[in-house]
Coordinates of C-alpha atoms and ligand atoms in Angstrom, one line a residue:
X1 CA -36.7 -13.3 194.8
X2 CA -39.0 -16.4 193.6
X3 CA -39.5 -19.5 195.9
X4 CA -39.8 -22.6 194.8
X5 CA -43.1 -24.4 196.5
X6 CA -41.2 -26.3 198.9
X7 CA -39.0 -23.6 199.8
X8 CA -42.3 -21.2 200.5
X9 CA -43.6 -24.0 202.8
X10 CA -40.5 -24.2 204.5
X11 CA -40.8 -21.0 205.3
X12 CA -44.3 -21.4 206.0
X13 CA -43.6 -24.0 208.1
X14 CA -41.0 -22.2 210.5
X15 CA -44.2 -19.9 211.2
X16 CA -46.1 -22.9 212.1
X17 CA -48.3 -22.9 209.4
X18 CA -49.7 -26.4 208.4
X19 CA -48.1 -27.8 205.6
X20 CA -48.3 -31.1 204.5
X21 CA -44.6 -33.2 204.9
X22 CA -42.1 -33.5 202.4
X23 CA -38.9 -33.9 200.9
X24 CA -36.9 -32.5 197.7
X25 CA -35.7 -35.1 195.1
X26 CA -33.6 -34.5 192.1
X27 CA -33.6 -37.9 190.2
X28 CA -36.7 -40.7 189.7
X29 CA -34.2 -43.4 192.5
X30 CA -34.0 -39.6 195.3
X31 CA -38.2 -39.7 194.4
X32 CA -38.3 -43.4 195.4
X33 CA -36.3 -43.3 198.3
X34 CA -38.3 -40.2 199.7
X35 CA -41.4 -42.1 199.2
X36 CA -40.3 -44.8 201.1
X37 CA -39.3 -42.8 204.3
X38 CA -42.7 -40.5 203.7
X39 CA -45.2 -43.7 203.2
X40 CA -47.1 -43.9 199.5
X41 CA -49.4 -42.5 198.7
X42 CA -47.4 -39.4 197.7
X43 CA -47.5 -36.7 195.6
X44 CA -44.9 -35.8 192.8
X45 CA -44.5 -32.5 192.8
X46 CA -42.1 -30.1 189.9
X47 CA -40.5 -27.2 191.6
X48 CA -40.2 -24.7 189.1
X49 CA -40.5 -20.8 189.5
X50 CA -43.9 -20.6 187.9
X51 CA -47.6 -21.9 188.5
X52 CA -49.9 -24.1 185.8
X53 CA -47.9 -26.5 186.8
X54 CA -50.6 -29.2 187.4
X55 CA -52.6 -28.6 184.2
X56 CA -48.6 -28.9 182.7
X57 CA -48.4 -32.3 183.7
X58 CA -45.6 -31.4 186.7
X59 CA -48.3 -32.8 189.5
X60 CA -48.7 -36.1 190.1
X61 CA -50.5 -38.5 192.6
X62 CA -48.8 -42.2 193.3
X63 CA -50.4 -44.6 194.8
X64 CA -47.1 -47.1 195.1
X65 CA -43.3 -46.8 194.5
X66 CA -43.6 -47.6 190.7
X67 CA -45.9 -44.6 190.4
X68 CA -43.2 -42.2 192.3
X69 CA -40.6 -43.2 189.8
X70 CA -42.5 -43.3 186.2
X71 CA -44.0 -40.2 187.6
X72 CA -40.8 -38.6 188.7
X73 CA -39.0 -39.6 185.3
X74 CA -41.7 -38.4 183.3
X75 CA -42.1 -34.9 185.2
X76 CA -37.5 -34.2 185.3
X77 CA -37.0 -32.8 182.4
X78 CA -40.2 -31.8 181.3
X79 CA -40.9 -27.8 179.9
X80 CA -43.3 -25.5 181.7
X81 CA -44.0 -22.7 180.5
X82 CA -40.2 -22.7 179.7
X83 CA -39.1 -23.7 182.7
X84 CA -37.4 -26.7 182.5
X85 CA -37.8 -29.2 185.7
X86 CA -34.5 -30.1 187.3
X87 CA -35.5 -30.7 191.0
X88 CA -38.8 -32.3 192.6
X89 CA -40.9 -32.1 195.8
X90 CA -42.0 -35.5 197.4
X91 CA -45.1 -34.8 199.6
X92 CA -47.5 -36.8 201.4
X93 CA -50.9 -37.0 200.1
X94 CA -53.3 -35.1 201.2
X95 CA -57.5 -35.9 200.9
X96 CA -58.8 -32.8 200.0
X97 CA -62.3 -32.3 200.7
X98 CA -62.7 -28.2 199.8
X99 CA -60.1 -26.0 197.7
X100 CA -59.9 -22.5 199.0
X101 CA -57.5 -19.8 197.6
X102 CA -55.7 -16.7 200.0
X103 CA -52.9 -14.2 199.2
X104 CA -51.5 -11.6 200.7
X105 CA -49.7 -8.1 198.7
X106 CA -49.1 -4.8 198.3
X107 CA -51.3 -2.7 197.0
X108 CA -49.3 0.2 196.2
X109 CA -51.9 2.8 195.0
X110 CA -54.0 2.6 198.3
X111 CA -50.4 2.3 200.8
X112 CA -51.9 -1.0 202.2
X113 CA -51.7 -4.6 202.5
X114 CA -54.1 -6.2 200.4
X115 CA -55.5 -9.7 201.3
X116 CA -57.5 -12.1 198.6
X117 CA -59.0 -14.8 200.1
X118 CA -62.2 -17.1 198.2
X119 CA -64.0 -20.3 198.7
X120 CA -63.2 -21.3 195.4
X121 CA -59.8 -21.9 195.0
X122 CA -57.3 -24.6 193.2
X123 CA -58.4 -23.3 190.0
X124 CA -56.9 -20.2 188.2
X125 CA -58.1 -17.4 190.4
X126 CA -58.0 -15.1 187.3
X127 CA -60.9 -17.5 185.9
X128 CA -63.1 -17.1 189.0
X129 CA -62.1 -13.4 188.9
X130 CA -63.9 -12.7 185.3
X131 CA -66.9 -15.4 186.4
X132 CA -67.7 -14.0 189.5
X133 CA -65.8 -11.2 191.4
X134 CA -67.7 -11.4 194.0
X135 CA -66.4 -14.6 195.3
X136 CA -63.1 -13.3 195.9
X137 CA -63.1 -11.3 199.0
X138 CA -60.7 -8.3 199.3
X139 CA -59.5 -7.2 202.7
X140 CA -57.4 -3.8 202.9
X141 CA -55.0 -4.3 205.5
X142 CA -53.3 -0.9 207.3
X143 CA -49.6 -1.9 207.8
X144 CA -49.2 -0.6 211.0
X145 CA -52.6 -2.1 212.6
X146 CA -52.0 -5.3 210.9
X147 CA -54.3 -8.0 210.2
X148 CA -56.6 -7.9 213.2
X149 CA -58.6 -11.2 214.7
X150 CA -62.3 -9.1 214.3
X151 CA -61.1 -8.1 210.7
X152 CA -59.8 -11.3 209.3
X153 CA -63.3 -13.0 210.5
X154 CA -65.4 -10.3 208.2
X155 CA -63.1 -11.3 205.3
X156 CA -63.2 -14.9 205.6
X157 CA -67.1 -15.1 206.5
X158 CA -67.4 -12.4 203.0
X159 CA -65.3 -15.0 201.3
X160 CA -68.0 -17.5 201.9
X161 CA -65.5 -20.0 203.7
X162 CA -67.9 -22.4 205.6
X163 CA -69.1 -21.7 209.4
X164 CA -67.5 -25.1 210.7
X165 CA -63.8 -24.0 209.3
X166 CA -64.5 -20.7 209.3
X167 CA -62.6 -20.0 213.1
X168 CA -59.4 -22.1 212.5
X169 CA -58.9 -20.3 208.3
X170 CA -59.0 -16.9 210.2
X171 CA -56.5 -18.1 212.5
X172 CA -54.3 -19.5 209.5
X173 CA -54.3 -16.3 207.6
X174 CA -53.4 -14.0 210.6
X175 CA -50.3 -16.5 211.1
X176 CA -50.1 -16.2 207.3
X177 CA -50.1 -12.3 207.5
X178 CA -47.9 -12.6 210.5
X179 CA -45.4 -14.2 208.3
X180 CA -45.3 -12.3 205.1
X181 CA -44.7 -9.4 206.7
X182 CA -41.6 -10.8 208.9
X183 CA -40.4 -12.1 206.1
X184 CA -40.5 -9.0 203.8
X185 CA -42.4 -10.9 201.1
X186 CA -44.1 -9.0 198.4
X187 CA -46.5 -12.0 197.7
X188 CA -47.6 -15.3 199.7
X189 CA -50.1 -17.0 197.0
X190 CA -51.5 -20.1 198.7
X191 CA -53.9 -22.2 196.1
X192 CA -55.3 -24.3 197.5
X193 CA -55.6 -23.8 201.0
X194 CA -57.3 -27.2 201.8
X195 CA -59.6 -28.5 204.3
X196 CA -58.8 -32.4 204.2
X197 CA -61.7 -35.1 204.5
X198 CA -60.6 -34.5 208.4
X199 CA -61.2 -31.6 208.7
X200 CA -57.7 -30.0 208.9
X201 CA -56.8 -26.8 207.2
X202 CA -53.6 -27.2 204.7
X203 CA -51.5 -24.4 202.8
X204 CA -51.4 -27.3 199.7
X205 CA -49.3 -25.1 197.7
X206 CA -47.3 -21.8 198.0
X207 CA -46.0 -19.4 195.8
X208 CA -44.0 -16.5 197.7
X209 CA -41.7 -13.7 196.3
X210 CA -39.5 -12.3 199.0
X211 CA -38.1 -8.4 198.8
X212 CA -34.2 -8.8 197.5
X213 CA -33.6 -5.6 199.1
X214 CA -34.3 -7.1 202.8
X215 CA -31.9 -9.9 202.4
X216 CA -29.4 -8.0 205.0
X217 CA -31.8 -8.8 208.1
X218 CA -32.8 -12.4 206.9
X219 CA -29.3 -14.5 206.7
X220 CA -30.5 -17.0 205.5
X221 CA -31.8 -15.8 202.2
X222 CA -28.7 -16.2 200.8
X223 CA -30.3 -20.1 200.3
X224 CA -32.6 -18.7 197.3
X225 CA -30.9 -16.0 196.0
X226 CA -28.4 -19.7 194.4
X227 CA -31.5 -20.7 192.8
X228 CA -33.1 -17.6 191.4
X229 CA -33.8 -18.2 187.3
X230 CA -33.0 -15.1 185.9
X231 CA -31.7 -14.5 182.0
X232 CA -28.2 -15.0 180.6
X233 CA -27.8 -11.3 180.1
X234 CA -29.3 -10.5 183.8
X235 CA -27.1 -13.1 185.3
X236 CA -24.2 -11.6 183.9
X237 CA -25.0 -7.9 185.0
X238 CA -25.9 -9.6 188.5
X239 CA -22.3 -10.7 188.6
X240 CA -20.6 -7.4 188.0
X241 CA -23.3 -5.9 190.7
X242 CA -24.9 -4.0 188.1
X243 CA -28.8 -3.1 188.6
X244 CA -30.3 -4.2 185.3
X245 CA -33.5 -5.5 184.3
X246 CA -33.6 -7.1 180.3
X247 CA -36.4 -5.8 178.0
X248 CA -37.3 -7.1 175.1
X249 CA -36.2 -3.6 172.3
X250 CA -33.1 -2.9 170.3
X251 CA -31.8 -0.2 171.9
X252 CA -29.3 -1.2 175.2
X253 CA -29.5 1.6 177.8
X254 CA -26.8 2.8 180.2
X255 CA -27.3 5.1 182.4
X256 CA -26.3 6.8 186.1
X257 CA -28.7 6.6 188.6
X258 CA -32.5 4.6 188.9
X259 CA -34.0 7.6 188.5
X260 CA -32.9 8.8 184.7
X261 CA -32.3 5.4 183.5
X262 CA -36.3 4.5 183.8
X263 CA -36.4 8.3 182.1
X264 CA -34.0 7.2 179.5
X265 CA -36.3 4.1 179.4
X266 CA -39.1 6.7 178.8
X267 CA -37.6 8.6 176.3
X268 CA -36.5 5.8 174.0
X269 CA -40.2 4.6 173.9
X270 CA -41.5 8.1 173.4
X271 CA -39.2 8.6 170.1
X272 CA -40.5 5.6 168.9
X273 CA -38.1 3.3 170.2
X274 CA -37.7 -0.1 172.6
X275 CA -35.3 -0.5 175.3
X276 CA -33.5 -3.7 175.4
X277 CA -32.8 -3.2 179.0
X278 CA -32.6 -1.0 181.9
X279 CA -29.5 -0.6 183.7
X280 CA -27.9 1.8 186.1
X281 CA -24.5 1.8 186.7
X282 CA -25.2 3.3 189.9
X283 CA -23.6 7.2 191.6
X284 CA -19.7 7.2 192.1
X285 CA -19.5 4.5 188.9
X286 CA -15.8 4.6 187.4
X287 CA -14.1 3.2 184.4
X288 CA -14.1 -0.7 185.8
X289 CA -18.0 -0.3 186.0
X290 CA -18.9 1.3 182.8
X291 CA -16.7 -1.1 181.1
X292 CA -18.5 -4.1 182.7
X293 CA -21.9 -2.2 182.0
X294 CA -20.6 -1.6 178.3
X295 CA -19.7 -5.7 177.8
X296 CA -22.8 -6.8 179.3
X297 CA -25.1 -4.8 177.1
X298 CA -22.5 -5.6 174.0
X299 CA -23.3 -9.6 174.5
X300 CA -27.1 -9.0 174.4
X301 CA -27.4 -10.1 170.6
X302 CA -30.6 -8.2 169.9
X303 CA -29.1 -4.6 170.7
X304 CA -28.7 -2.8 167.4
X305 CA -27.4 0.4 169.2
X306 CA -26.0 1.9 173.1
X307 CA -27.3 5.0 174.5
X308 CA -25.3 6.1 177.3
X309 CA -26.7 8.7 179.5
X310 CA -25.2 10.0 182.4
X311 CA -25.1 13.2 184.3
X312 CA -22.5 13.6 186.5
X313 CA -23.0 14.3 190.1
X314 CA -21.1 12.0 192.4
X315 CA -20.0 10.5 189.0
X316 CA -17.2 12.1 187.2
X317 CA -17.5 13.0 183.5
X318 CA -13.3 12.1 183.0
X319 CA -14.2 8.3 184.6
X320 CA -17.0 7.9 182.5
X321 CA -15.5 8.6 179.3
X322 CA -12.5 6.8 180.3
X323 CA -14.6 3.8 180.5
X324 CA -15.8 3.9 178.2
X325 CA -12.6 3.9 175.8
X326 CA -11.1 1.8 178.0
X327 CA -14.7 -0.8 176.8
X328 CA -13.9 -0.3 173.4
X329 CA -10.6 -1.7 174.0
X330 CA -11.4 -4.8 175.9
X331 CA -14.6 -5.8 174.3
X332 CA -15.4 -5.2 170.5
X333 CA -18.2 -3.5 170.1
X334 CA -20.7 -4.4 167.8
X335 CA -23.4 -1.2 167.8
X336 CA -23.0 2.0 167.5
X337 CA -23.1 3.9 171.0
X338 CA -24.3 7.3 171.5
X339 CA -23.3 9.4 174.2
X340 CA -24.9 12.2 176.5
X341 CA -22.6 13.6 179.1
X342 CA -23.5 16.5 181.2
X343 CA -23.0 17.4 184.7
X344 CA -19.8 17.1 186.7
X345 CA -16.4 17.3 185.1
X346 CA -18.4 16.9 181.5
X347 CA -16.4 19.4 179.6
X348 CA -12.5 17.2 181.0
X349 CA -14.9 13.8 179.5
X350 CA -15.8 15.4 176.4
X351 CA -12.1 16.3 175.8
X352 CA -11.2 12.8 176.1
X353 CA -13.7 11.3 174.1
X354 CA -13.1 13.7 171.4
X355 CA -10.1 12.1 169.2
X356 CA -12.2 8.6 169.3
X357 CA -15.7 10.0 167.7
X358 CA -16.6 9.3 164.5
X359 CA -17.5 6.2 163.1
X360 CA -19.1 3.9 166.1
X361 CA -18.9 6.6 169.1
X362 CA -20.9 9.4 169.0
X363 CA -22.3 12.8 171.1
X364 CA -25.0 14.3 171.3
X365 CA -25.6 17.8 173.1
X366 CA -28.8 16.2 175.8
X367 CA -30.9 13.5 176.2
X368 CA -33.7 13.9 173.5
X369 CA -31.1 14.5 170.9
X370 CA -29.4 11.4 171.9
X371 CA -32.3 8.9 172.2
X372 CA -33.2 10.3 168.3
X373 CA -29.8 9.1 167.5
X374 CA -29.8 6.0 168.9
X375 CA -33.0 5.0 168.3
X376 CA -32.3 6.4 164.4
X377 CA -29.4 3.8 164.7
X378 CA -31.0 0.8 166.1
X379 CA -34.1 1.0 163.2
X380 CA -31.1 1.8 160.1
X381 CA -29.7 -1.6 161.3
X382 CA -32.5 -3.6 160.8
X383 CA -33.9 -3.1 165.0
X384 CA -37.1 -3.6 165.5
X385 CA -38.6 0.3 165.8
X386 CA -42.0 0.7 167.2
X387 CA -44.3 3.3 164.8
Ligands
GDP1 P1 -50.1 -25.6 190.5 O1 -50.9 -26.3 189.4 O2 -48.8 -25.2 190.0 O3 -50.9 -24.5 191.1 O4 -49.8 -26.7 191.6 P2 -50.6 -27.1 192.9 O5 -49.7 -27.4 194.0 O6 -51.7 -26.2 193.2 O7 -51.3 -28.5 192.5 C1 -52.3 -28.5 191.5 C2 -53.5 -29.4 191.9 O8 -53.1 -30.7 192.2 C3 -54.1 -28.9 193.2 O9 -55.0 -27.8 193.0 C4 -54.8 -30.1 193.7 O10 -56.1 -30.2 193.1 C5 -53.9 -31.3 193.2 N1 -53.1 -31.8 194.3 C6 -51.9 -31.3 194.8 N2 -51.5 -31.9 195.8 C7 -52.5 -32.9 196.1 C8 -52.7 -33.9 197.1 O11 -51.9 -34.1 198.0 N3 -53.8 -34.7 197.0 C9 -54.7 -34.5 196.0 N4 -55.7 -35.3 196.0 N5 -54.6 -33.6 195.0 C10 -53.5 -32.8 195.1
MN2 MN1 -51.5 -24.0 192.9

């Protein structure tokens, strides 16, 4: 789950992290208003699930009230990145006198924590990245030591943060550590990390992704999962409580299980096809679910042809080809579907689907055989097939 800025500094915030003070606004009179209960000068702020967005026009300093609201017209509405700006962030200015960058993630491949931290932030860290590598320090972190108060003092004093800051940053980023791990985040991205003309240390902007599968110990995640952006297809799946994930082929996948739908992913790709999606209908799925699954992929206009591929285990052969009629009832179909059934109770779901094969609804004996099919399908109807 993305967070916008302001909700990552709330967040950030309730860990007593310094952030600077603000307040959302969703129309140029909410900007002015905030404004005036903040003090001017202010900054106008888009709150959109991607970053660029100050190069995009969506940041903006005011000096008075007539700057908040041409500014906050101007930025509502506006397109970044194709994310269009319906809601704003009214934040105190700050003074900044140094622009740092720090993140925290996982780093699956080595089983650790990895922390980013370099003295030259606010400016697309991939950019410093291919100029000099060497000024962004890496820290493995172990997840059961932690981020340690010796540890995080190497890393910041590698990342060249300067001597007179260089105490109260290390403090920051344990907090910061201390944080994205309670809150089962995948990423904090904090850019800049200011020190003010003052000499205060400021997380100036935030970008955090939280772990969807942790919302049942955090209560009140509930809050973001509202303003997630996700596609029209993917919102649709969410709905019926179907795992899917859109992709950008011809070929819509359905299948039982994480585990063979990324295979049946594979498989499609490897017979020279695309996926338009991946989606699991889950164990234990019935005729209700693979109906739903059946009508979500059926609405997705750039699927050419269905491959369903399911092997029964808790799942039950007779259900799924039940739904599977029962889909071609309710919706009409518009691609072709091939179908793999093996596993439990496949021979009682073959026997069902049998009087209905032919023309749109086909079989095919296993999985290789089937993704041929489909993908055979999905070119034949003008689908984009991959040599
Ligand atoms: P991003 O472009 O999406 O990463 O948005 P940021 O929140 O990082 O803002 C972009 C840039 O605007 C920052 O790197 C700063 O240089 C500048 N900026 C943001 N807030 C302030 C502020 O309070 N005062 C000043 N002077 N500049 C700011
Ligand atoms: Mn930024």
């Amino acid at each position: 789950m993305d967070l916008f800025e302001h909700q990552g500094k709330e967040l950030f915030a309730r860990y007593g992290l310094p952030v600077p003070t603000g307040e959302v606004a969703y129309s140029p009179d909410d900007a002015v208003a905030a404004a005036q209960r903040l003090g001017v000068p202010v900054v106008v702020k888009a709150q959109v699930h991607t970053g660029g967005r100050g190069k995009a026009g969506g940041v903006k300093l005011a000096a008075d009230l007539d700057a908040v609201r041409s500014h906050a017209a101007g930025i509502l509405g506006l397109d970044i990145s194709g994310h269009i700006v319906r809601r704003l962030w009214i934040e105190q200015a700050s003074d900044i006198a140094e622009e740092y960058y720090a993140s925290f993630t996982l780093d699956r491949s080595a089983r650790k924590h990895l922390g980013m931290l370099s003295a030259e932030g606010g400016v697309d860290i991939e950019t410093v990245a291919a100029r000099d590598p060497d000024a962004i320090a890496r820290i493995h972190i172990d997840p059961v030591d932690g981020l340690t108060q010796p540890a995080c003092r190497q890393w910041v004093q590698a990342a060249r943060i300067p001597g007179a800051v260089a105490d109260v940053v290390a403090d920051v980023l344990v907090t910061l550590y201390g944080a994205y791990v309670d809150a089962d985040a995948d990423l904090v991205e904090v850019n800049p990390l200011i020190v003010t003309s003052g000499g205060d240390v400021v997380l100036l902007d935030s970008k955090v992704t939280l772990d969807a599968n942790s919302t049942f110990r955090h209560d009140d995640y509930a809050q973001y999962e509202a303003t997630q952006t996700r596609d029209e297809r993917e919102q649709a799946a969410h709905s019926k409580r179907l795992q899917y994930v859109g992709l950008d082929g011809s070929v819509g996948v359905i299948a039982n299980g994480a585990g063979l739908a990324m295979s049946t992913v594979d498989v499609v790709n490897q017979v020279g096809g695309s996926p338009a999606n991946f989606l699991d209908i889950g164990g234990g799925a019935n005729a209700e679910v693979m109906a739903g699954a059946l009508e979500v992929i059926n609405n997705d206009p750039a699927v050419r042809a269905i491959l369903i591929n399911i092997f029964g285990g808790i799942t039950r052969g007779e259900e799924i080809a039940a739904g599977i009629i029962e889909a071609t009832r309710r919706v009409d179909i518009d691609s072709p579907i091939v179908i793999r059934l093996d596993g439990t109770n496949a021979a009682e779901g073959r026997e069902l689907l049998e009087p209905h094969l032919g023309g749109a609804l086909m079989m095919e004996p296993t999985m290789l055989d089937a993704a041929r099919r489909a993908v055979e399908l999905a070119g034949a109807a003008g689908g984009q097939v991959q040599p």
